[in-house]
Amino acid sequence: GTIIGISIGLLAAFLSKYTHTLSSMEPAVVFGFSYIAYLLAEMTETSSILAIVFCGFCMRFFIERNMNPKSISALHSMNKMMATIAEMTIFVMLGIAAAKANWAEHFYWKFSLVCLALCSVARPLVTFFLTYLLNKKRVDKLDWKDQFIMSFSGLRGGIAYSLIVLAIMEGAIPREEGVDPHELGKLEEAFMLTTIFIIIRSSYY
């Protein structure tokens, strides 16, 4: 997925040298190549998320130097709008799933609290460790307030919920012969409810 993203991003960056004569099409070129990276990653069964991220990294580094300033402004506005719509859609789906779920039967407090505790401890530990390494080379150091905000401000849950829906639950729960489909469904909903519980609880931090 990373190789696909970098390759498509560099190709888009190269082509952006010649799009200034048709500036109205420049945002379409950016979105089009990003979508091509996604499709190629899906076709080759690699990570589409990594493909899009690295495609964006490569394009941003080169494209903003080649594109018309008006096209860049339009591109940023379209990106913000699409990101907001996508995030709203995910959280609407999350709210519907939470309202429809059978919490009394399929929600396991002990499992969910252990998962919440592990997430709440692991994220600050990783953040403080990585920022400690970064501060060794940074001129403008990240102080403890910045690190604290970084530790908890990212717990929004949209990606976590999307992944649990997409995963459900081909790898986590083996579908062996003789397994009761009803019990399997209960386990799948338990994983989803635990994820929703962590997302809702984290939003109060």
mmCIF file of N, CA, C and O in Angstrom, residues 129-173:
data_model
loop_
_atom_site.group_PDB
_atom_site.id
_atom_site.type_symbol
_atom_site.label_atom_id
_atom_site.label_comp_id
_atom_site.label_asym_id
_atom_site.label_seq_id
_atom_site.Cartn_x
_atom_site.Cartn_y
_atom_site.Cartn_z
ATOM 1 N N PHE A 129 6.538 8.777 24.871
ATOM 2 C CA PHE A 129 7.789 8.151 24.426
ATOM 3 C C PHE A 129 8.227 8.710 23.073
ATOM 4 O O PHE A 129 9.397 9.059 22.876
ATOM 5 N N LEU A 130 7.286 8.812 22.127
ATOM 6 C CA LEU A 130 7.638 9.302 20.797
ATOM 7 C C LEU A 130 8.021 10.779 20.817
ATOM 8 O O LEU A 130 8.951 11.205 20.121
ATOM 9 N N THR A 131 7.299 11.582 21.615
ATOM 10 C CA THR A 131 7.657 13.007 21.686
ATOM 11 C C THR A 131 8.997 13.197 22.400
ATOM 12 O O THR A 131 9.735 14.141 22.081
ATOM 13 N N TYR A 132 9.316 12.308 23.318
ATOM 14 C CA TYR A 132 10.641 12.352 23.959
ATOM 15 C C TYR A 132 11.746 12.159 22.913
ATOM 16 O O TYR A 132 12.752 12.884 22.899
ATOM 17 N N LEU A 133 11.536 11.196 21.997
ATOM 18 C CA LEU A 133 12.506 10.961 20.932
ATOM 19 C C LEU A 133 12.555 12.148 19.963
ATOM 20 O O LEU A 133 13.630 12.567 19.521
ATOM 21 N N LEU A 134 11.375 12.710 19.644
ATOM 22 C CA LEU A 134 11.333 13.857 18.731
ATOM 23 C C LEU A 134 12.033 15.078 19.321
ATOM 24 O O LEU A 134 12.726 15.813 18.612
ATOM 25 N N ASN A 135 11.848 15.287 20.619
ATOM 26 C CA ASN A 135 12.418 16.472 21.261
ATOM 27 C C ASN A 135 13.945 16.470 21.251
ATOM 28 O O ASN A 135 14.568 17.516 21.440
ATOM 29 N N LYS A 136 14.548 15.310 21.051
ATOM 30 C CA LYS A 136 16.001 15.245 20.966
ATOM 31 C C LYS A 136 16.529 15.982 19.732
ATOM 32 O O LYS A 136 17.663 16.464 19.729
ATOM 33 N N LYS A 137 15.691 16.049 18.677
ATOM 34 C CA LYS A 137 16.119 16.678 17.434
ATOM 35 C C LYS A 137 15.402 18.001 17.144
ATOM 36 O O LYS A 137 15.868 18.789 16.330
ATOM 37 N N ARG A 138 14.254 18.229 17.788
ATOM 38 C CA ARG A 138 13.471 19.433 17.499
ATOM 39 C C ARG A 138 14.100 20.674 18.129
ATOM 40 O O ARG A 138 14.606 20.619 19.254
ATOM 41 N N VAL A 139 14.031 21.758 17.388
ATOM 42 C CA VAL A 139 14.459 23.053 17.944
ATOM 43 C C VAL A 139 13.370 23.606 18.848
ATOM 44 O O VAL A 139 13.620 24.064 19.961
ATOM 45 N N ASP A 140 12.111 23.533 18.356
ATOM 46 C CA ASP A 140 10.955 23.978 19.138
ATOM 47 C C ASP A 140 10.395 22.766 19.875
ATOM 48 O O ASP A 140 9.653 21.964 19.316
ATOM 49 N N LYS A 141 10.779 22.610 21.137
ATOM 50 C CA LYS A 141 10.423 21.410 21.901
ATOM 51 C C LYS A 141 8.920 21.357 22.211
ATOM 52 O O LYS A 141 8.266 22.391 22.368
ATOM 53 N N LEU A 142 8.405 20.140 22.295
ATOM 54 C CA LEU A 142 7.023 19.924 22.727
ATOM 55 C C LEU A 142 7.007 19.768 24.237
ATOM 56 O O LEU A 142 7.604 18.837 24.780
ATOM 57 N N ASP A 143 6.329 20.694 24.933
ATOM 58 C CA ASP A 143 6.303 20.599 26.388
ATOM 59 C C ASP A 143 5.231 19.608 26.839
ATOM 60 O O ASP A 143 4.506 19.024 26.034
ATOM 61 N N TRP A 144 5.122 19.426 28.159
ATOM 62 C CA TRP A 144 4.224 18.399 28.680
ATOM 63 C C TRP A 144 2.763 18.720 28.389
ATOM 64 O O TRP A 144 1.939 17.817 28.227
ATOM 65 N N LYS A 145 2.412 20.023 28.275
ATOM 66 C CA LYS A 145 1.030 20.388 27.943
ATOM 67 C C LYS A 145 0.681 19.936 26.520
ATOM 68 O O LYS A 145 -0.405 19.397 26.283
ATOM 69 N N ASP A 146 1.606 20.178 25.601
ATOM 70 C CA ASP A 146 1.388 19.718 24.216
ATOM 71 C C ASP A 146 1.235 18.202 24.172
ATOM 72 O O ASP A 146 0.375 17.671 23.464
ATOM 73 N N GLN A 147 2.071 17.511 24.907
ATOM 74 C CA GLN A 147 2.033 16.054 24.910
ATOM 75 C C GLN A 147 0.730 15.540 25.513
ATOM 76 O O GLN A 147 0.154 14.549 25.031
ATOM 77 N N PHE A 148 0.257 16.212 26.557
ATOM 78 C CA PHE A 148 -1.006 15.806 27.177
ATOM 79 C C PHE A 148 -2.169 15.973 26.197
ATOM 80 O O PHE A 148 -3.022 15.082 26.061
ATOM 81 N N ILE A 149 -2.195 17.108 25.495
ATOM 82 C CA ILE A 149 -3.260 17.352 24.512
ATOM 83 C C ILE A 149 -3.197 16.326 23.388
ATOM 84 O O ILE A 149 -4.213 15.790 22.950
ATOM 85 N N MET A 150 -1.981 16.017 22.914
ATOM 86 C CA MET A 150 -1.822 15.019 21.866
ATOM 87 C C MET A 150 -2.286 13.635 22.325
ATOM 88 O O MET A 150 -2.788 12.844 21.536
ATOM 89 N N SER A 151 -2.119 13.357 23.610
ATOM 90 C CA SER A 151 -2.480 12.041 24.135
ATOM 91 C C SER A 151 -3.979 11.792 24.085
ATOM 92 O O SER A 151 -4.426 10.667 23.861
ATOM 93 N N PHE A 152 -4.773 12.838 24.314
ATOM 94 C CA PHE A 152 -6.206 12.633 24.457
ATOM 95 C C PHE A 152 -7.056 13.287 23.380
ATOM 96 O O PHE A 152 -8.222 12.933 23.219
ATOM 97 N N SER A 153 -6.497 14.223 22.633
ATOM 98 C CA SER A 153 -7.332 14.912 21.652
ATOM 99 C C SER A 153 -7.649 14.049 20.445
ATOM 100 O O SER A 153 -8.581 14.346 19.701
ATOM 101 N N GLY A 154 -6.875 12.987 20.232
ATOM 102 C CA GLY A 154 -7.108 12.156 19.052
ATOM 103 C C GLY A 154 -8.106 11.037 19.261
ATOM 104 O O GLY A 154 -8.382 10.280 18.332
ATOM 105 N N LEU A 155 -8.666 10.909 20.453
ATOM 106 C CA LEU A 155 -9.580 9.802 20.736
ATOM 107 C C LEU A 155 -10.986 10.127 20.252
ATOM 108 O O LEU A 155 -11.921 10.266 21.035
ATOM 109 N N ARG A 156 -11.151 10.231 18.943
ATOM 110 C CA ARG A 156 -12.446 10.625 18.395
ATOM 111 C C ARG A 156 -13.242 9.413 17.921
ATOM 112 O O ARG A 156 -14.455 9.450 17.885
ATOM 113 N N GLY A 157 -12.585 8.373 17.496
ATOM 114 C CA GLY A 157 -13.277 7.111 17.290
ATOM 115 C C GLY A 157 -13.803 6.806 15.917
ATOM 116 O O GLY A 157 -14.278 5.696 15.685
ATOM 117 N N GLY A 158 -13.786 7.762 14.993
ATOM 118 C CA GLY A 158 -14.345 7.499 13.676
ATOM 119 C C GLY A 158 -13.655 6.351 12.958
ATOM 120 O O GLY A 158 -14.302 5.454 12.404
ATOM 121 N N ILE A 159 -12.320 6.359 12.995
ATOM 122 C CA ILE A 159 -11.565 5.296 12.327
ATOM 123 C C ILE A 159 -11.759 3.971 13.049
ATOM 124 O O ILE A 159 -11.916 2.921 12.416
ATOM 125 N N ALA A 160 -11.765 4.004 14.386
ATOM 126 C CA ALA A 160 -11.948 2.766 15.154
ATOM 127 C C ALA A 160 -13.284 2.108 14.823
ATOM 128 O O ALA A 160 -13.362 0.887 14.610
ATOM 129 N N TYR A 161 -14.339 2.927 14.773
ATOM 130 C CA TYR A 161 -15.648 2.371 14.458
ATOM 131 C C TYR A 161 -15.699 1.835 13.028
ATOM 132 O O TYR A 161 -16.244 0.752 12.779
ATOM 133 N N SER A 162 -15.113 2.561 12.096
ATOM 134 C CA SER A 162 -15.099 2.104 10.699
ATOM 135 C C SER A 162 -14.375 0.771 10.578
ATOM 136 O O SER A 162 -14.836 -0.142 9.885
ATOM 137 N N LEU A 163 -13.245 0.642 11.272
ATOM 138 C CA LEU A 163 -12.473 -0.600 11.186
ATOM 139 C C LEU A 163 -13.212 -1.780 11.805
ATOM 140 O O LEU A 163 -13.170 -2.891 11.285
ATOM 141 N N ILE A 164 -13.909 -1.541 12.922
ATOM 142 C CA ILE A 164 -14.614 -2.655 13.558
ATOM 143 C C ILE A 164 -15.783 -3.112 12.698
ATOM 144 O O ILE A 164 -16.106 -4.292 12.631
ATOM 145 N N VAL A 165 -16.409 -2.173 11.980
ATOM 146 C CA VAL A 165 -17.497 -2.541 11.075
ATOM 147 C C VAL A 165 -16.954 -3.336 9.897
ATOM 148 O O VAL A 165 -17.528 -4.354 9.494
ATOM 149 N N LEU A 166 -15.839 -2.882 9.334
ATOM 150 C CA LEU A 166 -15.248 -3.576 8.187
ATOM 151 C C LEU A 166 -14.672 -4.926 8.587
ATOM 152 O O LEU A 166 -14.701 -5.884 7.806
ATOM 153 N N ALA A 167 -14.163 -5.023 9.805
ATOM 154 C CA ALA A 167 -13.490 -6.237 10.233
ATOM 155 C C ALA A 167 -14.441 -7.394 10.494
ATOM 156 O O ALA A 167 -14.026 -8.526 10.446
ATOM 157 N N ILE A 168 -15.650 -7.137 10.779
ATOM 158 C CA ILE A 168 -16.605 -7.888 11.585
ATOM 159 C C ILE A 168 -16.780 -9.333 11.142
ATOM 160 O O ILE A 168 -17.534 -9.623 10.263
ATOM 161 N N MET A 169 -16.247 -10.196 11.696
ATOM 162 C CA MET A 169 -15.060 -10.289 12.542
ATOM 163 C C MET A 169 -14.245 -11.414 11.929
ATOM 164 O O MET A 169 -13.940 -12.380 12.572
ATOM 165 N N GLU A 170 -13.945 -11.331 10.660
ATOM 166 C CA GLU A 170 -13.377 -12.428 9.909
ATOM 167 C C GLU A 170 -12.128 -12.996 10.563
ATOM 168 O O GLU A 170 -11.932 -14.194 10.596
ATOM 169 N N GLY A 171 -11.250 -12.135 11.071
ATOM 170 C CA GLY A 171 -10.009 -12.626 11.644
ATOM 171 C C GLY A 171 -10.088 -12.826 13.143
ATOM 172 O O GLY A 171 -9.480 -13.745 13.683
ATOM 173 N N ALA A 172 -10.835 -11.969 13.839
ATOM 174 C CA ALA A 172 -10.836 -12.005 15.295
ATOM 175 C C ALA A 172 -11.620 -13.191 15.844
ATOM 176 O O ALA A 172 -11.274 -13.755 16.874
ATOM 177 N N ILE A 173 -12.691 -13.574 15.168
ATOM 178 C CA ILE A 173 -13.520 -14.691 15.635
ATOM 179 C C ILE A 173 -13.524 -15.767 14.556
ATOM 180 O O ILE A 173 -14.106 -15.569 13.489
#
